[in-house]
Amino acid sequence: MPREKGEKVVATNRKARHDYHIEDTYEAGMVLSGTEVKSLRAGRASLVDGYAFIEGGEAWLDAVHIPEYSAGTWTNHPPRRKRKLLLHKQEIVKISHKTKEGGYTLIPLKIYFSDGRAKVEIAVAKGKKEYDKRQTLRERQDKRESDRAMSARKNLGD
C-alpha cells in the first residue's frame, strides 16, 4: 500500500509547450538514487535543458537538474546525470520509430510523484519555427481580447 495517494507535481517544463508542437505524451518511471528521491520530495528540480533519447533499446533522460540533497553526505548524487526511464518495450519501439522519422525529439514535460513513485511525463514533439511561436501568441492574445469584450458586453446588458 503506497504511503501517498494522488499526484504531486515537482517540476514542469512550461517553455516546452511554447517551443514545440506536442504530438504524443508518455508516462515513464525513473531509476533514481535515494538522495535524488529526497531532493525531489523537497520540490527541487529543473527540466529546462532536459531531453530524452533511445539508446540500445532503452530510454534515457539527460540534462535534467536535480540538485544535491542538502542533508546528504558523500553518497550524494551528481546533479546532472543520465537517468534510465522505465517504459514498456512497445512504447520504446513506437517512440524510436517516431524520433527516427526526422524533426521529432523527446522532451520532458513534468516530473511528479504518482502514488509515491517518481514519474516523468515525456512528449514526442516537433520544434516550432519562430513564426509559429508568434502565431500562437497572437491567437492567445486575440482570444483573451474577445473574451474580455464578451464579458464587458454581458456586464453592460445586466
Tab-separated table of N, CA and C in Angstrom:
chain	number	residue	atom	x	y	z
A	1	MET	N	0.842	-1.186	0.000
A	1	MET	CA	0.000	0.000	0.000
A	1	MET	C	0.889	1.252	0.000
A	2	PRO	N	0.733	2.147	-0.970
A	2	PRO	CA	1.580	3.342	-1.008
A	2	PRO	C	1.250	4.295	0.138
A	3	ARG	N	2.297	4.995	0.591
A	3	ARG	CA	2.084	5.956	1.675
A	3	ARG	C	1.288	7.153	1.191
A	4	GLU	N	1.590	7.587	-0.036
A	4	GLU	CA	0.922	8.768	-0.584
A	4	GLU	C	-0.085	8.357	-1.637
A	5	LYS	N	-1.147	9.116	-1.719
A	5	LYS	CA	-2.146	8.877	-2.769
A	5	LYS	C	-2.196	10.121	-3.648
A	6	GLY	N	-2.550	9.904	-4.894
A	6	GLY	CA	-2.705	11.039	-5.801
A	6	GLY	C	-1.415	11.428	-6.483
A	7	GLU	N	-1.419	12.650	-7.014
A	7	GLU	CA	-0.300	13.131	-7.807
A	7	GLU	C	0.240	14.428	-7.219
A	8	LYS	N	1.564	14.490	-7.030
A	8	LYS	CA	2.221	15.697	-6.523
A	8	LYS	C	3.243	16.133	-7.562
A	9	VAL	N	3.000	17.260	-8.216
A	9	VAL	CA	3.892	17.753	-9.266
A	9	VAL	C	5.105	18.410	-8.625
A	10	VAL	N	6.299	18.016	-9.091
A	10	VAL	CA	7.550	18.561	-8.564
A	10	VAL	C	8.059	19.682	-9.468
A	11	ALA	N	8.109	19.429	-10.781
A	11	ALA	CA	8.624	20.427	-11.719
A	11	ALA	C	7.902	20.290	-13.056
A	12	THR	N	7.682	21.426	-13.716
A	12	THR	CA	7.075	21.415	-15.050
A	12	THR	C	7.967	22.182	-16.013
A	13	ASN	N	7.881	21.806	-17.269
A	13	ASN	CA	8.643	22.464	-18.328
A	13	ASN	C	7.659	23.314	-19.129
A	14	ARG	N	7.396	24.527	-18.652
A	14	ARG	CA	6.389	25.375	-19.286
A	14	ARG	C	6.850	25.875	-20.648
A	15	LYS	N	8.146	26.040	-20.804
A	15	LYS	CA	8.682	26.543	-22.069
A	15	LYS	C	8.538	25.518	-23.197
A	16	ALA	N	8.416	24.254	-22.849
A	16	ALA	CA	8.314	23.194	-23.863
A	16	ALA	C	7.081	23.373	-24.733
A	17	ARG	N	5.968	23.727	-24.152
A	17	ARG	CA	4.738	23.902	-24.938
A	17	ARG	C	4.825	25.138	-25.826
A	18	HIS	N	5.690	26.063	-25.487
A	18	HIS	CA	5.902	27.254	-26.306
A	18	HIS	C	6.846	26.948	-27.468
A	19	ASP	N	7.839	26.108	-27.246
A	19	ASP	CA	8.881	25.854	-28.244
A	19	ASP	C	8.604	24.658	-29.144
A	20	TYR	N	7.645	23.797	-28.784
A	20	TYR	CA	7.420	22.560	-29.526
A	20	TYR	C	5.933	22.329	-29.789
A	21	HIS	N	5.651	21.625	-30.893
A	21	HIS	CA	4.318	21.061	-31.137
A	21	HIS	C	4.322	19.689	-30.484
A	22	ILE	N	3.476	19.460	-29.496
A	22	ILE	CA	3.434	18.187	-28.767
A	22	ILE	C	2.581	17.203	-29.566
A	23	GLU	N	3.162	16.056	-29.930
A	23	GLU	CA	2.444	15.020	-30.680
A	23	GLU	C	1.816	13.994	-29.732
A	24	ASP	N	2.659	13.269	-28.987
A	24	ASP	CA	2.202	12.237	-28.051
A	24	ASP	C	2.877	12.446	-26.711
A	25	THR	N	2.212	12.020	-25.634
A	25	THR	CA	2.837	12.055	-24.313
A	25	THR	C	2.832	10.650	-23.718
A	26	TYR	N	3.853	10.375	-22.930
A	26	TYR	CA	4.006	9.077	-22.274
A	26	TYR	C	4.399	9.302	-20.821
A	27	GLU	N	3.912	8.415	-19.949
A	27	GLU	CA	4.318	8.426	-18.548
A	27	GLU	C	5.391	7.366	-18.367
A	28	ALA	N	6.512	7.761	-17.777
A	28	ALA	CA	7.614	6.823	-17.572
A	28	ALA	C	8.089	6.909	-16.129
A	29	GLY	N	8.464	5.764	-15.581
A	29	GLY	CA	9.095	5.751	-14.271
A	29	GLY	C	10.558	6.130	-14.423
A	30	MET	N	11.203	6.485	-13.326
A	30	MET	CA	12.615	6.856	-13.363
A	30	MET	C	13.405	6.008	-12.388
A	31	VAL	N	14.621	5.622	-12.789
A	31	VAL	CA	15.527	4.918	-11.893
A	31	VAL	C	16.337	5.993	-11.182
A	32	LEU	N	16.119	6.137	-9.873
A	32	LEU	CA	16.762	7.193	-9.097
A	32	LEU	C	17.499	6.623	-7.902
A	33	SER	N	18.476	7.381	-7.404
A	33	SER	CA	19.145	7.000	-6.160
A	33	SER	C	18.366	7.620	-4.998
A	34	GLY	N	18.698	7.255	-3.782
A	34	GLY	CA	17.961	7.711	-2.607
A	34	GLY	C	17.982	9.209	-2.405
A	35	THR	N	19.163	9.835	-2.588
A	35	THR	CA	19.244	11.283	-2.372
A	35	THR	C	18.494	12.049	-3.456
A	36	GLU	N	18.387	11.480	-4.654
A	36	GLU	CA	17.610	12.125	-5.718
A	36	GLU	C	16.132	12.158	-5.349
A	37	VAL	N	15.638	11.066	-4.805
A	37	VAL	CA	14.229	10.997	-4.408
A	37	VAL	C	13.961	12.006	-3.296
A	38	LYS	N	14.870	12.099	-2.321
A	38	LYS	CA	14.678	13.042	-1.217
A	38	LYS	C	14.704	14.480	-1.722
A	39	SER	N	15.583	14.766	-2.668
A	39	SER	CA	15.654	16.104	-3.243
A	39	SER	C	14.379	16.431	-4.022
A	40	LEU	N	13.842	15.441	-4.754
A	40	LEU	CA	12.581	15.647	-5.476
A	40	LEU	C	11.422	15.851	-4.511
A	41	ARG	N	11.403	15.102	-3.419
A	41	ARG	CA	10.323	15.260	-2.443
A	41	ARG	C	10.350	16.658	-1.827
A	42	ALA	N	11.547	17.253	-1.770
A	42	ALA	CA	11.670	18.626	-1.266
A	42	ALA	C	11.202	19.631	-2.321
A	43	GLY	N	10.880	19.142	-3.528
A	43	GLY	CA	10.330	20.001	-4.568
A	43	GLY	C	11.376	20.736	-5.370
A	44	ARG	N	12.553	20.140	-5.517
A	44	ARG	CA	13.635	20.816	-6.218
A	44	ARG	C	14.040	20.035	-7.457
A	45	ALA	N	13.798	20.622	-8.627
A	45	ALA	CA	14.221	20.037	-9.901
A	45	ALA	C	14.026	21.066	-11.000
A	46	SER	N	14.782	20.906	-12.091
A	46	SER	CA	14.653	21.807	-13.230
A	46	SER	C	14.700	20.994	-14.523
A	47	LEU	N	13.710	21.214	-15.381
A	47	LEU	CA	13.614	20.489	-16.650
A	47	LEU	C	14.043	21.337	-17.845
A	48	VAL	N	14.604	22.515	-17.599
A	48	VAL	CA	14.832	23.492	-18.663
A	48	VAL	C	15.632	22.933	-19.837
A	49	ASP	N	16.790	22.342	-19.592
A	49	ASP	CA	17.631	21.847	-20.682
A	49	ASP	C	17.462	20.358	-20.936
A	50	GLY	N	16.508	19.730	-20.275
A	50	GLY	CA	16.377	18.285	-20.326
A	50	GLY	C	15.881	17.754	-21.665
A	51	TYR	N	16.295	16.541	-21.973
A	51	TYR	CA	15.829	15.834	-23.159
A	51	TYR	C	15.932	14.344	-22.892
A	52	ALA	N	15.231	13.560	-23.677
A	52	ALA	CA	15.266	12.107	-23.549
A	52	ALA	C	15.689	11.523	-24.885
A	53	PHE	N	16.216	10.306	-24.867
A	53	PHE	CA	16.629	9.638	-26.092
A	53	PHE	C	16.565	8.132	-25.905
A	54	ILE	N	16.540	7.427	-27.025
A	54	ILE	CA	16.508	5.964	-27.021
A	54	ILE	C	17.898	5.491	-27.454
A	55	GLU	N	18.478	4.602	-26.653
A	55	GLU	CA	19.808	4.074	-26.963
A	55	GLU	C	19.856	2.602	-26.554
A	56	GLY	N	20.125	1.742	-27.508
A	56	GLY	CA	20.229	0.320	-27.211
A	56	GLY	C	18.938	-0.294	-26.699
A	57	GLY	N	17.807	0.164	-27.181
A	57	GLY	CA	16.528	-0.384	-26.749
A	57	GLY	C	16.080	0.081	-25.377
A	58	GLU	N	16.762	1.102	-24.819
A	58	GLU	CA	16.402	1.651	-23.516
A	58	GLU	C	16.176	3.148	-23.651
A	59	ALA	N	15.295	3.682	-22.826
A	59	ALA	CA	15.023	5.119	-22.830
A	59	ALA	C	15.835	5.779	-21.720
A	60	TRP	N	16.414	6.938	-22.023
A	60	TRP	CA	17.247	7.670	-21.077
A	60	TRP	C	16.811	9.124	-21.011
A	61	LEU	N	16.944	9.713	-19.832
A	61	LEU	CA	16.663	11.123	-19.601
A	61	LEU	C	17.977	11.790	-19.238
A	62	ASP	N	18.309	12.875	-19.942
A	62	ASP	CA	19.601	13.518	-19.720
A	62	ASP	C	19.420	15.010	-19.507
A	63	ALA	N	20.392	15.626	-18.839
A	63	ALA	CA	20.484	17.069	-18.612
A	63	ALA	C	19.349	17.634	-17.761
A	64	VAL	N	18.672	16.793	-17.007
A	64	VAL	CA	17.669	17.270	-16.053
A	64	VAL	C	18.401	17.523	-14.745
A	65	HIS	N	18.203	18.712	-14.187
A	65	HIS	CA	18.933	19.106	-12.989
A	65	HIS	C	18.125	18.790	-11.738
A	66	ILE	N	18.614	17.821	-10.962
A	66	ILE	CA	18.062	17.528	-9.635
A	66	ILE	C	19.184	17.869	-8.663
A	67	PRO	N	19.065	18.981	-7.922
A	67	PRO	CA	20.179	19.419	-7.069
A	67	PRO	C	20.494	18.401	-5.976
A	68	GLU	N	21.723	18.500	-5.467
A	68	GLU	CA	22.140	17.587	-4.409
A	68	GLU	C	21.249	17.780	-3.184
A	69	TYR	N	21.020	16.697	-2.468
A	69	TYR	CA	20.215	16.738	-1.253
A	69	TYR	C	21.031	17.435	-0.172
A	70	SER	N	20.447	18.434	0.473
A	70	SER	CA	21.202	19.262	1.422
A	70	SER	C	21.707	18.458	2.624
A	71	ALA	N	20.958	17.472	3.073
A	71	ALA	CA	21.375	16.680	4.233
A	71	ALA	C	22.162	15.437	3.815
A	72	GLY	N	22.461	15.309	2.524
A	72	GLY	CA	23.211	14.146	2.042
A	72	GLY	C	24.691	14.260	2.362
A	73	THR	N	25.358	13.133	2.403
A	73	THR	CA	26.792	13.120	2.702
A	73	THR	C	27.551	12.740	1.437
A	74	TRP	N	28.582	11.952	1.556
A	74	TRP	CA	29.379	11.532	0.406
A	74	TRP	C	28.569	10.677	-0.559
A	75	THR	N	27.386	10.217	-0.132
A	75	THR	CA	26.546	9.387	-1.004
A	75	THR	C	25.687	10.224	-1.950
A	76	ASN	N	25.849	11.546	-1.923
A	76	ASN	CA	25.051	12.412	-2.781
A	76	ASN	C	25.280	12.099	-4.252
A	77	HIS	N	24.302	12.412	-5.067
A	77	HIS	CA	24.336	12.128	-6.500
A	77	HIS	C	24.861	13.339	-7.273
A	78	PRO	N	25.376	13.127	-8.488
A	78	PRO	CA	25.700	14.281	-9.344
A	78	PRO	C	24.405	14.932	-9.835
A	79	PRO	N	24.318	16.264	-9.844
A	79	PRO	CA	23.056	16.936	-10.182
A	79	PRO	C	22.549	16.655	-11.599
A	80	ARG	N	23.440	16.645	-12.591
A	80	ARG	CA	23.022	16.374	-13.973
A	80	ARG	C	23.662	15.072	-14.414
A	81	ARG	N	22.879	14.024	-14.423
A	81	ARG	CA	23.386	12.733	-14.883
A	81	ARG	C	22.337	12.056	-15.752
A	82	LYS	N	22.772	11.044	-16.487
A	82	LYS	CA	21.858	10.265	-17.318
A	82	LYS	C	21.021	9.369	-16.410
A	83	ARG	N	19.695	9.445	-16.566
A	83	ARG	CA	18.805	8.615	-15.751
A	83	ARG	C	17.976	7.710	-16.658
A	84	LYS	N	17.870	6.451	-16.271
A	84	LYS	CA	17.124	5.484	-17.069
A	84	LYS	C	15.624	5.687	-16.861
A	85	LEU	N	14.873	5.593	-17.963
A	85	LEU	CA	13.420	5.692	-17.908
A	85	LEU	C	12.821	4.302	-18.049
A	86	LEU	N	11.751	4.061	-17.329
A	86	LEU	CA	11.084	2.763	-17.344
A	86	LEU	C	9.821	2.856	-18.196
A	87	LEU	N	9.876	2.232	-19.360
A	87	LEU	CA	8.748	2.203	-20.295
A	87	LEU	C	8.556	0.779	-20.785
A	88	HIS	N	7.372	0.471	-21.301
A	88	HIS	CA	7.134	-0.819	-21.920
A	88	HIS	C	7.892	-0.891	-23.239
A	89	LYS	N	8.279	-2.100	-23.625
A	89	LYS	CA	9.048	-2.300	-24.850
A	89	LYS	C	8.318	-1.753	-26.079
A	90	GLN	N	6.986	-1.975	-26.143
A	90	GLN	CA	6.213	-1.482	-27.290
A	90	GLN	C	6.262	0.041	-27.362
A	91	GLU	N	6.210	0.701	-26.209
A	91	GLU	CA	6.283	2.159	-26.184
A	91	GLU	C	7.645	2.640	-26.667
A	92	ILE	N	8.698	1.975	-26.237
A	92	ILE	CA	10.052	2.359	-26.659
A	92	ILE	C	10.193	2.211	-28.161
A	93	VAL	N	9.678	1.107	-28.721
A	93	VAL	CA	9.748	0.889	-30.173
A	93	VAL	C	8.972	1.971	-30.908
A	94	LYS	N	7.768	2.274	-30.434
A	94	LYS	CA	6.934	3.293	-31.067
A	94	LYS	C	7.625	4.659	-31.030
A	95	ILE	N	8.198	5.005	-29.880
A	95	ILE	CA	8.889	6.293	-29.728
A	95	ILE	C	10.115	6.354	-30.630
A	96	SER	N	10.885	5.263	-30.687
A	96	SER	CA	12.101	5.283	-31.508
A	96	SER	C	11.769	5.426	-32.990
A	97	HIS	N	10.699	4.780	-33.448
A	97	HIS	CA	10.286	4.942	-34.851
A	97	HIS	C	9.890	6.385	-35.124
A	98	LYS	N	9.179	6.978	-34.184
A	98	LYS	CA	8.716	8.364	-34.359
A	98	LYS	C	9.900	9.337	-34.397
A	99	THR	N	10.872	9.151	-33.503
A	99	THR	CA	12.012	10.072	-33.461
A	99	THR	C	12.952	9.882	-34.645
A	100	LYS	N	12.995	8.674	-35.206
A	100	LYS	CA	13.846	8.440	-36.381
A	100	LYS	C	13.233	9.025	-37.649
A	101	GLU	N	11.921	9.363	-37.617
A	101	GLU	CA	11.251	9.963	-38.763
A	101	GLU	C	11.924	11.259	-39.178
A	102	GLY	N	12.477	11.965	-38.247
A	102	GLY	CA	13.130	13.226	-38.544
A	102	GLY	C	12.329	14.401	-38.057
A	103	GLY	N	13.004	15.325	-37.400
A	103	GLY	CA	12.341	16.510	-36.893
A	103	GLY	C	11.697	16.320	-35.531
A	104	TYR	N	11.582	15.080	-35.064
A	104	TYR	CA	10.951	14.815	-33.778
A	104	TYR	C	12.006	14.603	-32.699
A	105	THR	N	11.664	15.013	-31.495
A	105	THR	CA	12.550	14.838	-30.356
A	105	THR	C	11.724	14.457	-29.129
A	106	LEU	N	12.404	13.983	-28.102
A	106	LEU	CA	11.751	13.611	-26.845
A	106	LEU	C	12.090	14.658	-25.790
A	107	ILE	N	11.071	15.258	-25.200
A	107	ILE	CA	11.312	16.264	-24.174
A	107	ILE	C	10.498	15.932	-22.925
A	108	PRO	N	11.049	16.214	-21.735
A	108	PRO	CA	10.278	16.013	-20.507
A	108	PRO	C	9.334	17.188	-20.275
A	109	LEU	N	8.091	16.895	-19.928
A	109	LEU	CA	7.112	17.948	-19.661
A	109	LEU	C	6.964	18.220	-18.170
A	110	LYS	N	6.949	17.148	-17.363
A	110	LYS	CA	6.858	17.358	-15.912
A	110	LYS	C	7.389	16.145	-15.166
A	111	ILE	N	7.853	16.402	-13.955
A	111	ILE	CA	8.256	15.350	-13.019
A	111	ILE	C	7.266	15.417	-11.872
A	112	TYR	N	6.760	14.265	-11.471
A	112	TYR	CA	5.768	14.235	-10.403
A	112	TYR	C	5.823	12.904	-9.676
A	113	PHE	N	5.179	12.861	-8.528
A	113	PHE	CA	5.022	11.624	-7.768
A	113	PHE	C	3.596	11.143	-7.956
A	114	SER	N	3.440	9.904	-8.398
A	114	SER	CA	2.130	9.291	-8.551
A	114	SER	C	2.066	8.108	-7.591
A	115	ASP	N	1.232	8.234	-6.580
A	115	ASP	CA	1.124	7.224	-5.522
A	115	ASP	C	2.484	6.887	-4.914
A	116	GLY	N	3.297	7.908	-4.699
A	116	GLY	CA	4.578	7.725	-4.032
A	116	GLY	C	5.723	7.328	-4.944
A	117	ARG	N	5.494	7.148	-6.236
A	117	ARG	CA	6.557	6.769	-7.165
A	117	ARG	C	6.883	7.926	-8.095
A	118	ALA	N	8.179	8.150	-8.295
A	118	ALA	CA	8.616	9.261	-9.148
A	118	ALA	C	8.358	8.919	-10.612
A	119	LYS	N	7.682	9.818	-11.309
A	119	LYS	CA	7.355	9.628	-12.722
A	119	LYS	C	7.778	10.869	-13.491
A	120	VAL	N	7.981	10.687	-14.791
A	120	VAL	CA	8.238	11.813	-15.675
A	120	VAL	C	7.302	11.673	-16.871
A	121	GLU	N	6.724	12.786	-17.300
A	121	GLU	CA	5.884	12.788	-18.486
A	121	GLU	C	6.751	13.278	-19.636
A	122	ILE	N	6.985	12.397	-20.613
A	122	ILE	CA	7.790	12.788	-21.767
A	122	ILE	C	6.882	12.923	-22.981
A	123	ALA	N	7.304	13.765	-23.915
A	123	ALA	CA	6.494	14.027	-25.095
A	123	ALA	C	7.334	13.870	-26.350
A	124	VAL	N	6.714	13.287	-27.378
A	124	VAL	CA	7.302	13.291	-28.712
A	124	VAL	C	6.866	14.607	-29.330
A	125	ALA	N	7.833	15.450	-29.672
A	125	ALA	CA	7.499	16.806	-30.104
A	125	ALA	C	8.328	17.219	-31.311
A	126	LYS	N	7.791	18.189	-32.031
A	126	LYS	CA	8.471	18.755	-33.190
A	126	LYS	C	8.700	20.232	-32.910
A	127	GLY	N	9.901	20.717	-33.160
A	127	GLY	CA	10.239	22.107	-32.865
A	127	GLY	C	9.412	23.086	-33.671
A	128	LYS	N	8.997	24.173	-33.019
A	128	LYS	CA	8.240	25.217	-33.702
A	128	LYS	C	9.209	26.202	-34.349
A	129	LYS	N	8.797	26.748	-35.457
A	129	LYS	CA	9.534	27.831	-36.084
A	129	LYS	C	9.171	29.133	-35.369
A	130	GLU	N	9.961	30.173	-35.600
A	130	GLU	CA	9.720	31.450	-34.930
A	130	GLU	C	8.339	32.018	-35.256
A	131	TYR	N	7.919	31.901	-36.518
A	131	TYR	CA	6.614	32.436	-36.885
A	131	TYR	C	5.478	31.638	-36.247
A	132	ASP	N	5.687	30.328	-36.004
A	132	ASP	CA	4.668	29.531	-35.309
A	132	ASP	C	4.476	30.037	-33.884
A	133	LYS	N	5.585	30.386	-33.220
A	133	LYS	CA	5.503	30.889	-31.849
A	133	LYS	C	4.742	32.204	-31.812
A	134	ARG	N	5.046	33.097	-32.765
A	134	ARG	CA	4.347	34.383	-32.819
A	134	ARG	C	2.867	34.176	-33.091
A	135	GLN	N	2.558	33.238	-33.995
A	135	GLN	CA	1.155	32.935	-34.337
A	135	GLN	C	0.401	32.451	-33.096
A	136	THR	N	1.020	31.570	-32.333
A	136	THR	CA	0.387	31.038	-31.123
A	136	THR	C	0.122	32.156	-30.126
A	137	LEU	N	1.110	33.029	-29.927
A	137	LEU	CA	0.931	34.158	-29.005
A	137	LEU	C	-0.185	35.084	-29.484
A	138	ARG	N	-0.227	35.333	-30.797
A	138	ARG	CA	-1.249	36.214	-31.363
A	138	ARG	C	-2.639	35.612	-31.153
A	139	GLU	N	-2.778	34.301	-31.401
A	139	GLU	CA	-4.073	33.639	-31.207
A	139	GLU	C	-4.519	33.720	-29.749
A	140	ARG	N	-3.586	33.501	-28.838
A	140	ARG	CA	-3.906	33.555	-27.419
A	140	ARG	C	-4.346	34.966	-27.011
A	141	GLN	N	-3.629	35.972	-27.538
A	141	GLN	CA	-3.974	37.357	-27.229
A	141	GLN	C	-5.341	37.727	-27.819
A	142	ASP	N	-5.624	37.297	-29.049
A	142	ASP	CA	-6.915	37.574	-29.679
A	142	ASP	C	-8.060	36.935	-28.897
A	143	LYS	N	-7.850	35.717	-28.443
A	143	LYS	CA	-8.880	35.021	-27.673
A	143	LYS	C	-9.138	35.754	-26.355
A	144	ARG	N	-8.065	36.202	-25.705
A	144	ARG	CA	-8.195	36.927	-24.446
A	144	ARG	C	-8.982	38.226	-24.657
A	145	GLU	N	-8.670	38.949	-25.747
A	145	GLU	CA	-9.371	40.202	-26.031
A	145	GLU	C	-10.851	39.960	-26.344
A	146	SER	N	-11.142	38.914	-27.109
A	146	SER	CA	-12.546	38.625	-27.431
A	146	SER	C	-13.316	38.219	-26.177
A	147	ASP	N	-12.683	37.452	-25.293
A	147	ASP	CA	-13.338	37.080	-24.030
A	147	ASP	C	-13.631	38.317	-23.185
A	148	ARG	N	-12.661	39.247	-23.158
A	148	ARG	CA	-12.863	40.487	-22.413
A	148	ARG	C	-14.025	41.280	-22.988
A	149	ALA	N	-14.073	41.386	-24.304
A	149	ALA	CA	-15.139	42.139	-24.966
A	149	ALA	C	-16.503	41.492	-24.691
A	150	MET	N	-16.548	40.171	-24.746
A	150	MET	CA	-17.807	39.457	-24.491
A	150	MET	C	-18.269	39.679	-23.052
A	151	SER	N	-17.344	39.596	-22.093
A	151	SER	CA	-17.737	39.767	-20.695
A	151	SER	C	-18.139	41.214	-20.432
A	152	ALA	N	-17.460	42.171	-21.076
A	152	ALA	CA	-17.829	43.585	-20.910
A	152	ALA	C	-19.223	43.823	-21.483
A	153	ARG	N	-19.491	43.214	-22.633
A	153	ARG	CA	-20.793	43.361	-23.298
A	153	ARG	C	-21.895	42.730	-22.427
A	154	LYS	N	-21.571	41.577	-21.828
A	154	LYS	CA	-22.534	40.887	-20.997
A	154	LYS	C	-22.831	41.703	-19.735
A	155	ASN	N	-21.797	42.322	-19.171
A	155	ASN	CA	-21.978	43.137	-17.966
A	155	ASN	C	-22.785	44.398	-18.259
A	156	LEU	N	-22.674	44.940	-19.465
A	156	LEU	CA	-23.458	46.124	-19.819
A	156	LEU	C	-24.938	45.781	-19.937
A	157	GLY	N	-25.230	44.559	-20.392
A	157	GLY	CA	-26.611	44.129	-20.587
A	157	GLY	C	-27.355	43.894	-19.292
A	158	ASP	N	-26.641	43.699	-18.173
A	158	ASP	CA	-27.309	43.411	-16.895
A	158	ASP	C	-27.988	44.555	-16.306
